[in-house]
Amino acid sequence: MEANGISPDEVTMATVISASAHLGVLDLGKEIHLYVLQNGFDLDVYIGSALIDMYAKCGSLDRSLLVFFKLQEKNIFCWNSVINGLALHGHANEALAMFSRMEKEKIKPNGITFISILSACTHAGLVHEGRRRFQSMLHDFSIPPEIEHYGCMVNLLCKASLLDDALKLIRSMRMEPNCVIWGALLGGCKLHKNLEIAHLVVDKLIVLEPNNSGYYTLLVNMYAEANRWSDVAKIRATMKEHCVEKICPGSSWIETDRNIHQFAASDQYHVASSEIYLLLDELYGQLRRSGNVTEFYSEKTTGKKIIHWAGGTAYKSKRKIASKLLQTDQIGSIITRRMSGRTSEKDRDGGLREIAPESSVLNGGGNECVEDHE
């Protein structure tokens, strides 16, 4: 565009910033922000809301909040972006406080606002608050719940082990539940080992997405964990009979030094694959010695239970994180402090800081420069 002599405008910049948010490329987002400031663009509600969203989705909540509080004018898009950012980072109480602040500013919430609020309640396990907000949508703001709001509520109830309540809510929906709604309930069944409801849900999902192997696989794993191997064999036979198979493996990716690195299950294509697996083995050793070993799964082979964590069966998301940690020269000290339960100021400045309710940033204070370019 610039090569053809066409100058970008505010709409262009807001669109490019949103693209950076979707890709999760923080460095590129910072460069675009710097470009906006250096070329005299007005930080209006469109560019402002895009920047708030981008920084939050790229993991820089502090910058997101600074942009929000520095905006001279804020509309519903700006408020939605900052509430969603707080919810995304697990700051439920702060998201609810921001919602109250928005009401005081006489800004009327919309359906998107309540998706963020309900997501915040889900992250924090605030069942009563979530139910209250869900009812408040229709009664106080005349906003009829859409399928996304029901999805948030199903997630909230499932995480709280209220699977019967979640199923009752789904059956009361004014629209036909889709695979996302049923999939959320199935995830809750897996979490709380409820095979009865899980089987019912899979029957629904098979009708909606007959060729999706993920639902079968989840049910197979649940039966395997319960040592119901005859049921495992039946489901696998059903999958074979209907030609259901996993075509594309799941993948996870991360951006490092302006390059995108993708990881699929059990692959070893990354150039630093051996170093990544070595780091995972080291992390596993430290976790095991500290008594914090988690995220195991089992499989049946020759009558024995095999436990996997690292090595060839390491999860793709763990390898993604390990690849990033390999490029951090402070990895050793950070791991040591985490394992001992201590977190230093240096660690928190590295991007893992929690924002307390009394934070100067959350309350609109602070004089940090948003546009500094690292």
Tab-separated table of C-alpha atoms in Angstrom:
chain	number	residue	atom	x	y	z
A	1	MET	CA	0.000	0.000	0.000
A	2	GLU	CA	2.740	2.437	0.974
A	3	ALA	CA	4.836	1.258	-1.991
A	4	ASN	CA	2.031	2.476	-4.273
A	5	GLY	CA	2.086	5.889	-2.660
A	6	ILE	CA	-1.183	5.435	-0.750
A	7	SER	CA	-1.130	6.814	2.784
A	8	PRO	CA	-2.942	4.801	5.476
A	9	ASP	CA	-5.728	6.429	7.466
A	10	GLU	CA	-7.222	5.731	10.904
A	11	VAL	CA	-9.349	2.853	9.573
A	12	THR	CA	-6.264	1.224	8.049
A	13	MET	CA	-4.322	1.466	11.286
A	14	ALA	CA	-7.185	0.093	13.399
A	15	THR	CA	-7.483	-2.868	10.996
A	16	VAL	CA	-3.742	-3.630	11.045
A	17	ILE	CA	-3.660	-3.412	14.850
A	18	SER	CA	-6.593	-5.858	15.039
A	19	ALA	CA	-4.713	-8.223	12.727
A	20	SER	CA	-1.731	-8.123	15.120
A	21	ALA	CA	-4.089	-8.959	17.994
A	22	HIS	CA	-5.469	-12.007	16.194
A	23	LEU	CA	-1.959	-13.242	15.432
A	24	GLY	CA	-0.695	-12.489	18.939
A	25	VAL	CA	2.425	-10.710	17.628
A	26	LEU	CA	3.248	-8.189	20.348
A	27	ASP	CA	6.451	-6.807	18.796
A	28	LEU	CA	4.701	-5.992	15.530
A	29	GLY	CA	1.814	-4.446	17.468
A	30	LYS	CA	4.258	-2.177	19.319
A	31	GLU	CA	5.808	-1.081	16.022
A	32	ILE	CA	2.408	-0.183	14.609
A	33	HIS	CA	1.569	1.747	17.794
A	34	LEU	CA	4.821	3.652	17.423
A	35	TYR	CA	4.008	4.337	13.760
A	36	VAL	CA	0.606	5.742	14.809
A	37	LEU	CA	2.234	8.110	17.311
A	38	GLN	CA	5.070	9.219	15.025
A	39	ASN	CA	2.760	9.963	12.094
A	40	GLY	CA	0.318	12.139	13.997
A	41	PHE	CA	-2.748	9.907	13.946
A	42	ASP	CA	-5.468	10.844	16.417
A	43	LEU	CA	-5.832	8.231	19.122
A	44	ASP	CA	-9.585	8.001	18.608
A	45	VAL	CA	-11.991	5.377	19.950
A	46	TYR	CA	-11.346	3.037	16.987
A	47	ILE	CA	-7.547	2.989	17.128
A	48	GLY	CA	-7.714	3.172	20.927
A	49	SER	CA	-10.028	0.176	21.311
A	50	ALA	CA	-7.922	-1.792	18.802
A	51	LEU	CA	-4.745	-1.047	20.806
A	52	ILE	CA	-6.403	-1.991	24.110
A	53	ASP	CA	-7.547	-5.281	22.595
A	54	MET	CA	-4.204	-5.983	20.921
A	55	TYR	CA	-2.072	-5.435	24.023
A	56	ALA	CA	-4.416	-7.535	26.174
A	57	LYS	CA	-4.523	-10.434	23.707
A	58	CYS	CA	-0.741	-10.309	23.289
A	59	GLY	CA	-0.205	-10.623	27.050
A	60	SER	CA	0.653	-7.024	27.930
A	61	LEU	CA	-2.243	-6.079	30.196
A	62	ASP	CA	-0.372	-3.139	31.753
A	63	ARG	CA	0.003	-1.459	28.365
A	64	SER	CA	-3.611	-2.213	27.536
A	65	LEU	CA	-4.754	-0.431	30.710
A	66	LEU	CA	-2.414	2.509	30.119
A	67	VAL	CA	-3.815	3.054	26.631
A	68	PHE	CA	-7.347	2.872	28.016
A	69	PHE	CA	-6.782	5.454	30.745
A	70	LYS	CA	-4.924	7.815	28.397
A	71	LEU	CA	-7.828	7.951	25.929
A	72	GLN	CA	-9.593	11.306	26.015
A	73	GLU	CA	-12.835	9.805	24.731
A	74	LYS	CA	-14.123	6.295	25.467
A	75	ASN	CA	-17.094	4.591	23.856
A	76	ILE	CA	-18.615	1.125	24.406
A	77	PHE	CA	-15.916	-0.490	22.209
A	78	CYS	CA	-13.140	0.833	24.458
A	79	TRP	CA	-14.910	-0.315	27.632
A	80	ASN	CA	-15.638	-3.734	26.136
A	81	SER	CA	-11.993	-4.133	25.122
A	82	VAL	CA	-10.612	-3.331	28.570
A	83	ILE	CA	-13.210	-5.471	30.402
A	84	ASN	CA	-12.452	-8.369	28.058
A	85	GLY	CA	-8.715	-7.884	28.607
A	86	LEU	CA	-9.104	-8.066	32.381
A	87	ALA	CA	-11.321	-11.146	32.044
A	88	LEU	CA	-8.866	-12.788	29.661
A	89	HIS	CA	-6.073	-12.392	32.214
A	90	GLY	CA	-8.174	-13.811	35.053
A	91	HIS	CA	-8.817	-10.529	36.885
A	92	ALA	CA	-12.507	-11.145	37.502
A	93	ASN	CA	-13.005	-8.681	40.351
A	94	GLU	CA	-11.249	-5.941	38.407
A	95	ALA	CA	-13.395	-6.687	35.330
A	96	LEU	CA	-16.548	-6.407	37.454
A	97	ALA	CA	-15.233	-3.175	38.997
A	98	MET	CA	-14.578	-1.792	35.509
A	99	PHE	CA	-18.148	-2.703	34.535
A	100	SER	CA	-19.455	-0.726	37.533
A	101	ARG	CA	-17.229	2.172	36.546
A	102	MET	CA	-18.659	2.040	33.037
A	103	GLU	CA	-22.207	2.216	34.406
A	104	LYS	CA	-21.265	5.294	36.438
A	105	GLU	CA	-20.042	6.916	33.207
A	106	LYS	CA	-23.564	6.349	31.787
A	107	ILE	CA	-22.279	3.949	29.108
A	108	LYS	CA	-24.916	1.313	28.342
A	109	PRO	CA	-23.514	-2.239	28.048
A	110	ASN	CA	-24.295	-4.505	25.120
A	111	GLY	CA	-24.203	-8.242	24.513
A	112	ILE	CA	-20.421	-8.243	23.999
A	113	THR	CA	-19.939	-6.627	27.405
A	114	PHE	CA	-21.795	-9.453	29.103
A	115	ILE	CA	-19.800	-12.118	27.264
A	116	SER	CA	-16.668	-10.622	28.864
A	117	ILE	CA	-18.336	-10.360	32.278
A	118	LEU	CA	-19.549	-13.969	32.186
A	119	SER	CA	-16.100	-15.124	30.985
A	120	ALA	CA	-14.526	-13.317	33.941
A	121	CYS	CA	-16.911	-15.084	36.329
A	122	THR	CA	-16.023	-18.409	34.680
A	123	HIS	CA	-12.273	-17.868	35.128
A	124	ALA	CA	-12.738	-17.035	38.814
A	125	GLY	CA	-15.444	-19.614	39.536
A	126	LEU	CA	-17.950	-16.943	40.610
A	127	VAL	CA	-21.094	-19.027	40.076
A	128	HIS	CA	-23.527	-16.870	42.045
A	129	GLU	CA	-22.218	-13.656	40.469
A	130	GLY	CA	-22.333	-15.189	37.013
A	131	ARG	CA	-25.923	-16.300	37.444
A	132	ARG	CA	-26.880	-12.865	38.739
A	133	ARG	CA	-25.273	-11.114	35.765
A	134	PHE	CA	-26.895	-13.547	33.337
A	135	GLN	CA	-30.335	-12.737	34.760
A	136	SER	CA	-29.488	-9.021	34.864
A	137	MET	CA	-28.899	-8.960	31.102
A	138	LEU	CA	-32.567	-9.420	30.288
A	139	HIS	CA	-34.212	-7.942	33.365
A	140	ASP	CA	-32.085	-4.793	33.799
A	141	PHE	CA	-30.757	-4.096	30.298
A	142	SER	CA	-33.296	-5.825	28.008
A	143	ILE	CA	-30.512	-7.801	26.296
A	144	PRO	CA	-31.753	-11.278	25.315
A	145	PRO	CA	-29.048	-13.935	25.856
A	146	GLU	CA	-27.463	-15.279	22.685
A	147	ILE	CA	-25.779	-18.615	22.206
A	148	GLU	CA	-22.394	-17.147	23.279
A	149	HIS	CA	-23.867	-16.150	26.655
A	150	TYR	CA	-25.275	-19.630	27.146
A	151	GLY	CA	-21.860	-21.035	26.288
A	152	CYS	CA	-20.242	-18.927	29.007
A	153	MET	CA	-22.840	-20.065	31.539
A	154	VAL	CA	-22.402	-23.732	30.622
A	155	ASN	CA	-18.636	-23.334	31.077
A	156	LEU	CA	-19.158	-21.637	34.434
A	157	LEU	CA	-21.510	-24.345	35.740
A	158	CYS	CA	-19.329	-27.181	34.425
A	159	LYS	CA	-16.204	-25.847	36.110
A	160	ALA	CA	-18.157	-25.673	39.371
A	161	SER	CA	-19.186	-29.354	38.957
A	162	LEU	CA	-22.834	-28.345	38.423
A	163	LEU	CA	-23.281	-30.579	35.386
A	164	ASP	CA	-26.983	-31.253	35.987
A	165	ASP	CA	-27.628	-27.513	36.171
A	166	ALA	CA	-25.664	-27.012	32.944
A	167	LEU	CA	-27.719	-29.696	31.184
A	168	LYS	CA	-30.939	-28.136	32.473
A	169	LEU	CA	-29.826	-24.727	31.167
A	170	ILE	CA	-29.051	-26.169	27.739
A	171	ARG	CA	-32.470	-27.790	27.539
A	172	SER	CA	-34.096	-24.462	28.420
A	173	MET	CA	-32.342	-22.526	25.647
A	174	ARG	CA	-34.607	-20.604	23.287
A	175	MET	CA	-32.433	-21.642	20.340
A	176	GLU	CA	-31.031	-24.996	19.290
A	177	PRO	CA	-27.725	-25.683	21.110
A	178	ASN	CA	-24.765	-26.058	18.765
A	179	CYS	CA	-21.642	-28.212	18.989
A	180	VAL	CA	-19.809	-25.545	21.035
A	181	ILE	CA	-22.463	-25.682	23.761
A	182	TRP	CA	-22.509	-29.484	23.886
A	183	GLY	CA	-18.710	-29.553	23.638
A	184	ALA	CA	-18.418	-27.329	26.721
A	185	LEU	CA	-20.640	-29.742	28.653
A	186	LEU	CA	-18.575	-32.689	27.416
A	187	GLY	CA	-15.426	-30.963	28.672
A	188	GLY	CA	-17.096	-30.586	32.078
A	189	CYS	CA	-17.981	-34.281	32.061
A	190	LYS	CA	-14.341	-35.138	31.358
A	191	LEU	CA	-13.176	-32.846	34.147
A	192	HIS	CA	-15.541	-34.326	36.722
A	193	LYS	CA	-15.609	-37.899	35.326
A	194	ASN	CA	-19.362	-38.018	34.661
A	195	LEU	CA	-19.763	-40.799	32.096
A	196	GLU	CA	-23.562	-40.819	32.182
A	197	ILE	CA	-24.004	-37.259	30.927
A	198	ALA	CA	-20.932	-37.585	28.683
A	199	HIS	CA	-22.537	-40.434	26.736
A	200	LEU	CA	-25.715	-38.402	26.283
A	201	VAL	CA	-23.706	-35.409	25.062
A	202	VAL	CA	-21.648	-37.453	22.597
A	203	ASP	CA	-24.877	-38.812	21.089
A	204	LYS	CA	-25.935	-35.201	20.434
A	205	LEU	CA	-22.532	-34.204	19.048
A	206	ILE	CA	-22.354	-37.168	16.680
A	207	VAL	CA	-25.529	-35.908	15.013
A	208	LEU	CA	-24.141	-32.363	14.713
A	209	GLU	CA	-20.590	-33.302	13.634
A	210	PRO	CA	-20.532	-36.975	12.606
A	211	ASN	CA	-16.962	-36.836	11.283
A	212	ASN	CA	-15.370	-35.138	14.287
A	213	SER	CA	-13.131	-37.699	15.972
A	214	GLY	CA	-12.442	-35.486	18.991
A	215	TYR	CA	-15.693	-36.334	20.753
A	216	TYR	CA	-15.172	-40.058	20.330
A	217	THR	CA	-11.589	-39.736	21.542
A	218	LEU	CA	-12.618	-37.834	24.662
A	219	LEU	CA	-15.189	-40.491	25.525
A	220	VAL	CA	-12.637	-43.243	24.858
A	221	ASN	CA	-10.214	-41.577	27.277
A	222	MET	CA	-12.922	-41.293	29.938
A	223	TYR	CA	-13.776	-44.982	29.655
A	224	ALA	CA	-10.072	-45.853	29.727
A	225	GLU	CA	-9.564	-43.864	32.932
A	226	ALA	CA	-12.480	-45.804	34.461
A	227	ASN	CA	-10.908	-49.094	33.266
A	228	ARG	CA	-13.982	-49.877	31.149
A	229	TRP	CA	-12.020	-51.394	28.313
A	230	SER	CA	-14.960	-53.212	26.725
A	231	ASP	CA	-16.646	-49.815	26.180
A	232	VAL	CA	-13.395	-48.467	24.745
A	233	ALA	CA	-13.363	-51.297	22.228
A	234	LYS	CA	-17.013	-50.645	21.295
A	235	ILE	CA	-16.422	-46.953	20.597
A	236	ARG	CA	-13.312	-47.653	18.544
A	237	ALA	CA	-15.270	-50.230	16.562
A	238	THR	CA	-18.009	-47.643	15.967
A	239	MET	CA	-15.398	-45.131	14.774
A	240	LYS	CA	-13.977	-47.707	12.374
A	241	GLU	CA	-17.441	-48.659	11.136
A	242	HIS	CA	-18.301	-45.033	10.333
A	243	CYS	CA	-14.802	-44.271	8.950
A	244	VAL	CA	-14.177	-41.605	11.605
A	245	GLU	CA	-10.496	-40.852	12.041
A	246	LYS	CA	-8.274	-37.997	13.119
A	247	ILE	CA	-7.144	-36.356	9.880
A	248	CYS	CA	-5.339	-33.250	11.121
A	249	PRO	CA	-3.399	-33.315	14.405
A	250	GLY	CA	-3.906	-30.469	16.846
A	251	SER	CA	-1.280	-27.769	16.730
A	252	SER	CA	-0.029	-24.904	18.853
A	253	TRP	CA	2.128	-21.959	17.816
A	254	ILE	CA	4.136	-19.118	19.293
A	255	GLU	CA	5.806	-15.971	17.932
A	256	THR	CA	9.473	-15.424	18.765
A	257	ASP	CA	11.733	-12.791	17.218
A	258	ARG	CA	9.173	-12.067	14.469
A	259	ASN	CA	9.016	-15.760	13.485
A	260	ILE	CA	6.049	-18.121	13.981
A	261	HIS	CA	6.895	-21.579	15.366
A	262	GLN	CA	4.226	-24.282	15.113
A	263	PHE	CA	4.071	-27.510	17.107
A	264	ALA	CA	1.919	-30.569	16.405
A	265	ALA	CA	1.401	-33.595	18.624
A	266	SER	CA	4.600	-35.683	18.949
A	267	ASP	CA	6.413	-33.967	16.058
A	268	GLN	CA	10.155	-33.301	16.134
A	269	TYR	CA	10.445	-30.877	13.231
A	270	HIS	CA	11.556	-27.807	15.190
A	271	VAL	CA	15.246	-26.982	14.721
A	272	ALA	CA	15.694	-26.878	18.510
A	273	SER	CA	13.614	-30.006	19.116
A	274	SER	CA	16.298	-31.845	21.117
A	275	GLU	CA	16.906	-28.813	23.355
A	276	ILE	CA	13.152	-28.380	23.905
A	277	TYR	CA	12.689	-31.984	25.007
A	278	LEU	CA	15.776	-31.708	27.220
A	279	LEU	CA	14.315	-28.634	28.922
A	280	LEU	CA	10.979	-30.414	29.413
A	281	ASP	CA	12.781	-33.333	31.048
A	282	GLU	CA	14.554	-30.908	33.372
A	283	LEU	CA	11.279	-29.155	34.235
A	284	TYR	CA	9.632	-32.501	34.890
A	285	GLY	CA	12.476	-33.466	37.222
A	286	GLN	CA	12.090	-30.263	39.219
A	287	LEU	CA	8.315	-30.648	39.373
A	288	ARG	CA	8.629	-34.234	40.535
A	289	ARG	CA	11.126	-33.365	43.267
A	290	SER	CA	8.860	-30.566	44.504
A	291	GLY	CA	5.775	-32.791	44.524
A	292	ASN	CA	3.967	-30.721	41.900
A	293	VAL	CA	3.703	-33.235	39.071
A	294	THR	CA	0.412	-32.772	37.243
A	295	GLU	CA	-1.241	-33.325	33.858
A	296	PHE	CA	-0.791	-37.052	33.450
A	297	TYR	CA	-2.763	-39.397	31.281
A	298	SER	CA	-2.799	-43.164	31.081
A	299	GLU	CA	-3.174	-45.792	28.412
A	300	LYS	CA	-3.556	-49.535	28.491
A	301	THR	CA	-0.697	-51.576	27.054
A	302	THR	CA	-0.100	-55.216	27.919
A	303	GLY	CA	-2.034	-54.835	31.138
A	304	LYS	CA	0.159	-52.049	32.536
A	305	LYS	CA	-0.498	-48.378	33.123
A	306	ILE	CA	2.021	-46.160	31.378
A	307	ILE	CA	2.502	-42.563	32.587
A	308	HIS	CA	3.662	-39.968	30.046
A	309	TRP	CA	4.784	-36.394	30.518
A	310	ALA	CA	7.902	-35.501	28.564
A	311	GLY	CA	9.927	-37.158	25.839
A	312	GLY	CA	8.166	-38.203	22.663
A	313	THR	CA	4.692	-37.719	24.132
A	314	ALA	CA	5.181	-34.218	25.545
A	315	TYR	CA	2.195	-31.997	24.963
A	316	LYS	CA	2.535	-29.543	22.081
A	317	SER	CA	1.609	-26.610	24.339
A	318	LYS	CA	4.419	-27.521	26.766
A	319	ARG	CA	6.885	-27.642	23.885
A	320	LYS	CA	5.653	-24.269	22.664
A	321	ILE	CA	6.345	-22.716	26.064
A	322	ALA	CA	9.687	-24.494	26.363
A	323	SER	CA	10.797	-23.087	23.001
A	324	LYS	CA	10.112	-19.582	24.310
A	325	LEU	CA	11.855	-20.232	27.622
A	326	LEU	CA	14.963	-21.460	25.813
A	327	GLN	CA	15.474	-17.894	24.554
A	328	THR	CA	15.272	-16.412	28.069
A	329	ASP	CA	18.642	-16.157	29.784
A	330	GLN	CA	16.984	-16.003	33.201
A	331	ILE	CA	15.166	-19.323	32.808
A	332	GLY	CA	17.196	-21.071	35.496
A	333	SER	CA	16.557	-18.491	38.192
A	334	ILE	CA	12.884	-18.153	37.273
A	335	ILE	CA	12.291	-21.907	37.450
A	336	THR	CA	14.102	-22.135	40.791
A	337	ARG	CA	12.028	-19.341	42.323
A	338	ARG	CA	8.778	-20.798	40.995
A	339	MET	CA	9.546	-24.242	42.410
A	340	SER	CA	10.348	-22.810	45.854
A	341	GLY	CA	7.096	-20.838	45.895
A	342	ARG	CA	8.844	-17.453	45.826
A	343	THR	CA	8.316	-14.821	43.167
A	344	SER	CA	10.639	-11.859	42.959
A	345	GLU	CA	9.932	-8.389	41.650
A	346	LYS	CA	12.223	-9.228	38.759
A	347	ASP	CA	10.014	-12.179	37.804
A	348	ARG	CA	6.864	-10.157	37.897
A	349	ASP	CA	8.396	-7.452	35.742
A	350	GLY	CA	9.001	-10.182	33.184
A	351	GLY	CA	5.324	-10.273	32.350
A	352	LEU	CA	3.853	-12.502	35.064
A	353	ARG	CA	2.777	-9.723	37.405
A	354	GLU	CA	-0.688	-9.764	38.927
A	355	ILE	CA	-2.511	-6.453	39.017
A	356	ALA	CA	-4.027	-5.838	42.421
A	357	PRO	CA	-7.303	-3.937	42.772
A	358	GLU	CA	-5.461	-1.020	44.285
A	359	SER	CA	-2.991	-0.870	41.399
A	360	SER	CA	-2.255	2.663	40.229
A	361	VAL	CA	-2.629	1.505	36.630
A	362	LEU	CA	-6.108	0.078	37.195
A	363	ASN	CA	-7.158	3.236	38.972
A	364	GLY	CA	-6.008	5.431	36.121
A	365	GLY	CA	-2.686	6.477	37.579
A	366	GLY	CA	0.861	5.977	36.429
A	367	ASN	CA	2.983	7.989	34.040
A	368	GLU	CA	4.643	5.214	32.076
A	369	CYS	CA	5.272	5.857	28.419
A	370	VAL	CA	3.026	3.638	26.315
A	371	GLU	CA	5.049	4.131	23.178
A	372	ASP	CA	8.456	2.948	24.386
A	373	HIS	CA	9.842	0.509	21.849
A	374	GLU	CA	11.592	-2.547	23.232
